[in-house]
Coordinates of C-alpha atoms in Angstrom, one line a residue:
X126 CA 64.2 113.0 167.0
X127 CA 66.0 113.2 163.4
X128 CA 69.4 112.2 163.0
X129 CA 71.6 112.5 159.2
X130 CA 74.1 110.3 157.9
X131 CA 76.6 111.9 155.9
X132 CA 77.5 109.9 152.9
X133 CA 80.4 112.2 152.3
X134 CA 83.5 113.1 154.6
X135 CA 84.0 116.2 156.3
X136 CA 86.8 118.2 155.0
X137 CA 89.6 117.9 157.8
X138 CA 88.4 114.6 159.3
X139 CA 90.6 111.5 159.5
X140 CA 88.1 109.9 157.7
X141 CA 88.4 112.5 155.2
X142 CA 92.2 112.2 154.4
X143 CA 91.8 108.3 154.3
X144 CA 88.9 107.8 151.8
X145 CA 90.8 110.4 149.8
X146 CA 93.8 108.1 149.7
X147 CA 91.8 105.4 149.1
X148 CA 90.3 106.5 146.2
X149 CA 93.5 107.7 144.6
X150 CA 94.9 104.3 145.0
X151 CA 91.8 102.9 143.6
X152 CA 92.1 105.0 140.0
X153 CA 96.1 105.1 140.3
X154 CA 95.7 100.8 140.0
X155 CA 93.3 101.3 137.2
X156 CA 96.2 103.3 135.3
X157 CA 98.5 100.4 135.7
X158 CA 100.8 101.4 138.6
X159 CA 101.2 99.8 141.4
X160 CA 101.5 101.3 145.1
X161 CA 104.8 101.2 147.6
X162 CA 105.3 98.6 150.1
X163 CA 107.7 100.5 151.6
X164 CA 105.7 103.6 151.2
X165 CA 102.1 103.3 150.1
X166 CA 102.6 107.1 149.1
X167 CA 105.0 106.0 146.1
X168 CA 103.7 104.4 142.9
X169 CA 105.1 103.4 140.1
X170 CA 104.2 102.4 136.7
X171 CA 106.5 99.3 135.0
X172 CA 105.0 100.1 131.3
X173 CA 105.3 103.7 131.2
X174 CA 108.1 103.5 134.1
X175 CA 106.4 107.2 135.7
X176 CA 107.1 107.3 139.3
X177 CA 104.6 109.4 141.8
X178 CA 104.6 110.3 144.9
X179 CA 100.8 111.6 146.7
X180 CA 101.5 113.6 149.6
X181 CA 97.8 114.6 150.3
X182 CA 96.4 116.4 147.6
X183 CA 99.6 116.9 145.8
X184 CA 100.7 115.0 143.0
X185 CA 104.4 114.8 142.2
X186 CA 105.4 112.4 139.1
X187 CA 108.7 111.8 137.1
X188 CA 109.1 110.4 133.6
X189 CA 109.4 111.1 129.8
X190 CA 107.7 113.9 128.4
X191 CA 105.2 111.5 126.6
X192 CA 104.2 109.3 129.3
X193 CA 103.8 112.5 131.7
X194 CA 101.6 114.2 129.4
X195 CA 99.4 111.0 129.3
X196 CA 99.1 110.7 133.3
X197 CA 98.8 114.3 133.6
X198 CA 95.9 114.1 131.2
X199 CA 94.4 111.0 133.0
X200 CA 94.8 113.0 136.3
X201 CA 92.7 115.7 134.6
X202 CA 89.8 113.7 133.7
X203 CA 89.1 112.0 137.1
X204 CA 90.1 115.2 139.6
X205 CA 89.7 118.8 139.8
X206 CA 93.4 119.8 139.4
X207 CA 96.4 122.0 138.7
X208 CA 99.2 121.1 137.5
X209 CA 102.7 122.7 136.5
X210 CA 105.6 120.6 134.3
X211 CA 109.0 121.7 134.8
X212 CA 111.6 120.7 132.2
X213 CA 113.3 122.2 129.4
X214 CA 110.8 122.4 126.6
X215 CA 110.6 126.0 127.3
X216 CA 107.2 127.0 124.9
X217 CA 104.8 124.0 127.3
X218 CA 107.5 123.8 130.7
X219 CA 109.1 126.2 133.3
X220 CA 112.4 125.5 134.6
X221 CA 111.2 126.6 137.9
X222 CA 108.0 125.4 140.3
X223 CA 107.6 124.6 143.8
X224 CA 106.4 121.4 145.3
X225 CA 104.7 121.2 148.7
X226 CA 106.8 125.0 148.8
X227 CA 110.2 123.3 148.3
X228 CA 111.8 125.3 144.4
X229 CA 112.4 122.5 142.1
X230 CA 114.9 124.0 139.4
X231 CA 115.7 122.9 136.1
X232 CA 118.9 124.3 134.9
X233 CA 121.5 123.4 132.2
X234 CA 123.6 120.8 134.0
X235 CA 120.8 119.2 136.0
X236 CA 118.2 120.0 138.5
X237 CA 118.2 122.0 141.9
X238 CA 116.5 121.8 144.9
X239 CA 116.1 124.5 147.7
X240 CA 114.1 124.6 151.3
X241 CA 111.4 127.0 151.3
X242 CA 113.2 130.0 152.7
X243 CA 110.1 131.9 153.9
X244 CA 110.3 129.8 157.2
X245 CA 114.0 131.2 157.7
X246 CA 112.7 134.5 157.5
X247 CA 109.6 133.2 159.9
X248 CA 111.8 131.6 162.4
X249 CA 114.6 135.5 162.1
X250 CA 111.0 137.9 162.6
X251 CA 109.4 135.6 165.4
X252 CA 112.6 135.7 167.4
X253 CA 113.3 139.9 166.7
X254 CA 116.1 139.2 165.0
X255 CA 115.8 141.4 161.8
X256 CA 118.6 143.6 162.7
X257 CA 121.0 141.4 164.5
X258 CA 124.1 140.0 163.5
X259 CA 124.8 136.8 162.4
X260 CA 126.9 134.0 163.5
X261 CA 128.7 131.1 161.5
X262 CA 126.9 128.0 163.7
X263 CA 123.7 127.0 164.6
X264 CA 124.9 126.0 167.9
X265 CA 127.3 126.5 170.6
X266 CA 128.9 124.1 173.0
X267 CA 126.8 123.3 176.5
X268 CA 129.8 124.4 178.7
X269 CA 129.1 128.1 177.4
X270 CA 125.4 128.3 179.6
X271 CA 124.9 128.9 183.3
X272 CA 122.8 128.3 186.0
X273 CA 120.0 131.0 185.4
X274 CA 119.8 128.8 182.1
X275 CA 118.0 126.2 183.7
X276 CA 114.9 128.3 184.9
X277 CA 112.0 127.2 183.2
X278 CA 110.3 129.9 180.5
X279 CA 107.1 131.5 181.3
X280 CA 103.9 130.9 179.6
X281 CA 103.6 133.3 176.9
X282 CA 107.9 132.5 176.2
X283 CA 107.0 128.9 176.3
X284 CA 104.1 128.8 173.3
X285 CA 106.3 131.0 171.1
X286 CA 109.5 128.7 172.1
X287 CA 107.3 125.6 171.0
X288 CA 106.2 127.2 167.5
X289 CA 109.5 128.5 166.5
X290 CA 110.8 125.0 167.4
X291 CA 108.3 123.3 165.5
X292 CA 108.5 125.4 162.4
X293 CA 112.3 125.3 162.4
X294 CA 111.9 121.4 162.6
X295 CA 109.9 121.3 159.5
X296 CA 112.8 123.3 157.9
X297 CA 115.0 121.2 159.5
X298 CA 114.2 118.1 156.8
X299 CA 115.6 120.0 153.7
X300 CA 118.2 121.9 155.4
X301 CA 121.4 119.4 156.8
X302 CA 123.2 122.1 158.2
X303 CA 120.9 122.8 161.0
X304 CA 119.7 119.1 161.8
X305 CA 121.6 118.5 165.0
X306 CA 120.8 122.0 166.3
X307 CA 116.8 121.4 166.0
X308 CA 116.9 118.0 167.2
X309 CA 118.8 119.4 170.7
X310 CA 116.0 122.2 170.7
X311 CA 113.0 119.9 170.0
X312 CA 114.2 117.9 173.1
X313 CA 113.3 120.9 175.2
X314 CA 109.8 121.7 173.9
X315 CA 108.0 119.6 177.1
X316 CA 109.9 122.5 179.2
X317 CA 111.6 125.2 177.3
X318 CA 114.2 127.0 179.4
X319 CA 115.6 130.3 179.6
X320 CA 118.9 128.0 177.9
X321 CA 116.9 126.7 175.1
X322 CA 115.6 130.5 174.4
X323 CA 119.0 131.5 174.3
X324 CA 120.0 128.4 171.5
X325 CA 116.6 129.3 169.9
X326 CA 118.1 132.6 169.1
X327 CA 121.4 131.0 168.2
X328 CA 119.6 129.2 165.4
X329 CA 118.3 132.5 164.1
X330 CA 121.1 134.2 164.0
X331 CA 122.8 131.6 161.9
X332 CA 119.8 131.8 159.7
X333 CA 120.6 135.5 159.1
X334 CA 123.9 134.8 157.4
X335 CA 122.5 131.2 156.1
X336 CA 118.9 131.8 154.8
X337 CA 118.7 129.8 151.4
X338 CA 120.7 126.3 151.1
X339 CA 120.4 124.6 147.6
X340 CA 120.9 121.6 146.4
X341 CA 122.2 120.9 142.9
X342 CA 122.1 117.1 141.3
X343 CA 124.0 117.4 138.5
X344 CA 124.0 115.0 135.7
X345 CA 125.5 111.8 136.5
X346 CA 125.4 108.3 135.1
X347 CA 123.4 105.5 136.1
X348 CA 124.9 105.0 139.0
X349 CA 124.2 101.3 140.5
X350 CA 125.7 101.7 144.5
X351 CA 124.6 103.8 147.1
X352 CA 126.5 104.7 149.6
X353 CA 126.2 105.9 153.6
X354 CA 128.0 107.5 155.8
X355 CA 127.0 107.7 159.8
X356 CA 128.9 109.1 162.8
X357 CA 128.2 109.6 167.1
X358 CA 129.0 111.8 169.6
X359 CA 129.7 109.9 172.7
X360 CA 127.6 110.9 175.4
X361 CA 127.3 114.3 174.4
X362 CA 124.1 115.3 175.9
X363 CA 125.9 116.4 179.1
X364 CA 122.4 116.1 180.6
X365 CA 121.4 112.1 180.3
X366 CA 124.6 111.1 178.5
X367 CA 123.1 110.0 175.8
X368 CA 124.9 110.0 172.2
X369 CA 123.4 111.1 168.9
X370 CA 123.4 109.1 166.1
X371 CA 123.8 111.2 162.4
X372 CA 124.4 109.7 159.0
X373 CA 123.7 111.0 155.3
X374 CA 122.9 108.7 152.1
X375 CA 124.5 109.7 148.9
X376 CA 124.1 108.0 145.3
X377 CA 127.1 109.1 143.2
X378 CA 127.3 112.9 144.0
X379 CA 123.5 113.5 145.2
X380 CA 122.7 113.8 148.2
X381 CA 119.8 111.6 149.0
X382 CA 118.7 111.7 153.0
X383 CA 120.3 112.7 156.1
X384 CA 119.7 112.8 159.8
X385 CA 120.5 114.3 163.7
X386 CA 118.7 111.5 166.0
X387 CA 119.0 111.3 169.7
X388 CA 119.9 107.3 171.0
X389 CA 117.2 105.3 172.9
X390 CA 119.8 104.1 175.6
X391 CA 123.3 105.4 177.4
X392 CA 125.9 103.8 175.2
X393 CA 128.9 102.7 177.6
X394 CA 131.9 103.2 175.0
X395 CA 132.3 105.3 171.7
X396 CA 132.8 102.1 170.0
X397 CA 129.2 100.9 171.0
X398 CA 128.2 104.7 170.3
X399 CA 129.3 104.4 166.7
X400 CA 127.6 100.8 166.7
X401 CA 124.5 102.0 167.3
X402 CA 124.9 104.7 164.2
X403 CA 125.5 101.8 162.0
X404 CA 122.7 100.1 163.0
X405 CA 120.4 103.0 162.1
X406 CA 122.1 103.4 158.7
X407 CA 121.7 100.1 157.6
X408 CA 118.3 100.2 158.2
X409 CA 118.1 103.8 156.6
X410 CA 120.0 102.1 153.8
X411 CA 117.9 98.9 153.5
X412 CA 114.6 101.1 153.2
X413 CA 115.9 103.3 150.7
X414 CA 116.9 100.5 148.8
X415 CA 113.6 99.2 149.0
X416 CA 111.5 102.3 147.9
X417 CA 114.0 102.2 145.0
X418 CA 113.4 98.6 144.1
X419 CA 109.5 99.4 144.1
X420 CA 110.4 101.9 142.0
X421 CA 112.2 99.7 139.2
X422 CA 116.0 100.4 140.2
X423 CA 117.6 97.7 141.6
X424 CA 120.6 99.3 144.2
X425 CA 123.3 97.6 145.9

């Protein structure tokens, strides 16, 4: 006849995760920044002009050495942490660390950034591909499968289809070269076929020869325009005839987002195709451009 009412959340509840990020906005206001409209991950602090980002439990900020040192010191006082500076002070930094298990590198003309390669290696050993060759593409052209392509995996094929898909999805984000070829694969995890196994593998085997892909954002000036780029296929999913819509953002030389997305609706022309792209890169464009502005950086 006795019930209890927690007064704390549960580790691994929803409620959990958003008290957590309430209470981080709470003390990051007290410190003087203020949170993203765009992204209410994203702060940013006008005095001391340090910019964070909170991705659960992980703090990532950017700033002057001095004003770092001061928020990483706040940081201390209020939560149980660990933390790791990377820069070029090389008795109190390291020029290498790893956030949310991506390598940020410092190095003498700027900073790289690399995927975490383990799921590469995941994605090669899940498929049995450790002694296979490798290929130059992630994909190949539709026209290349069959019939017996079209027969549905079984169970046991199907769950391991559906968690090599997902993982290489999540690699996926930080690796460009592969976008498209998840995003086609992804569209087959409701029913994996014996033709998305056989582009499954594909992937791998291109991961043999590709494992790593870094990024290097060298120094630059301030630049003060970004620029995008976008591009369709018309009606190339031979399936529904639907296009796919793919575009990258770039600010001077650095690569700043890119995507592979499948269109809503059939497009009738390649003109209306393309259209649709540069529809979703202005609005790619007009949100970076926001997050940027909340961020003290005023784009065109």
């Amino acid at each position: 006849d006795m019930v209890g009412h927690l007064v704390m959340s549960l580790y691994g509840t929803r409620d959990s995760a958003m008290n957590w990020q309430e209470e981080v906005a709470k003390e990051m206001q007290k410190w003087g920044f203020r949170r993203g409209r765009y992204n209410p991950c994203l702060y940013y602090s006008a005095k001391t002009q340090v910019k964070t980002m909170v991705h659960g439990d992980d703090f990532v900020s950017v700033g002057t050495r001095e004003e770092v040192k001061k928020f990483k010191e706040q940081l201390h006082k209020r939560f149980e942490l660990k933390t790791v500076v990377i820069g070029s002070d090389e008795r109190n930094e390291v020029k290498e660390g790893r956030v949310l298990n991506r390598v940020i590198r410092r190095t003498e003309e700027g900073w790289e950034y690399e995927a975490d390669q383990r799921h590469a290696e995941m994605i090669i050993e899940d498929m049995g591909l450790k002694e296979a060759k490798g290929v130059n593409t992630p994909g190949e052209d539709e026209k290349k499968h069959d019939e017996k392509n079209k027969e549905p995996l079984d169970k046991e094929k199907a769950r391991r289809f559906r968690g090599t898909a997902a993982r290489a999805n999540y690699l996926a984000q930080d690796r460009p070269d592969i976008m498209y070829a998840v995003k086609e694969l992804c569209r087959h995890m409701s029913a994996p076929t014996v033709g998305s196994w056989k582009a499954l593998k594909r992937l791998g085997r291109y991961l043999i020869d590709h494992p790593r892909e870094v990024f290097e954002y060298k120094w630059q000036g301030r630049e003060e325009e970004a620029k995008g780029f976008s591009d369709s296929d018309w009606a190339g999913c031979r399936l529904t005839g639907k296009s796919t819509s793919g575009g990258a953002i770039t600010v001077g030389d650095h690569f700043i987002k890119g995507w592979s997305r499948t269109q809503n609706s059939v497009t009738l022309s390649s003109a209306e195709a393309e259209l649709v792209a540069m529809c979703k890169l202005s609005a790619e464009l007009l949100g970076c451009m926001a997050m940027w502005k909340e961020w003290g950086n005023d784009m065109i």
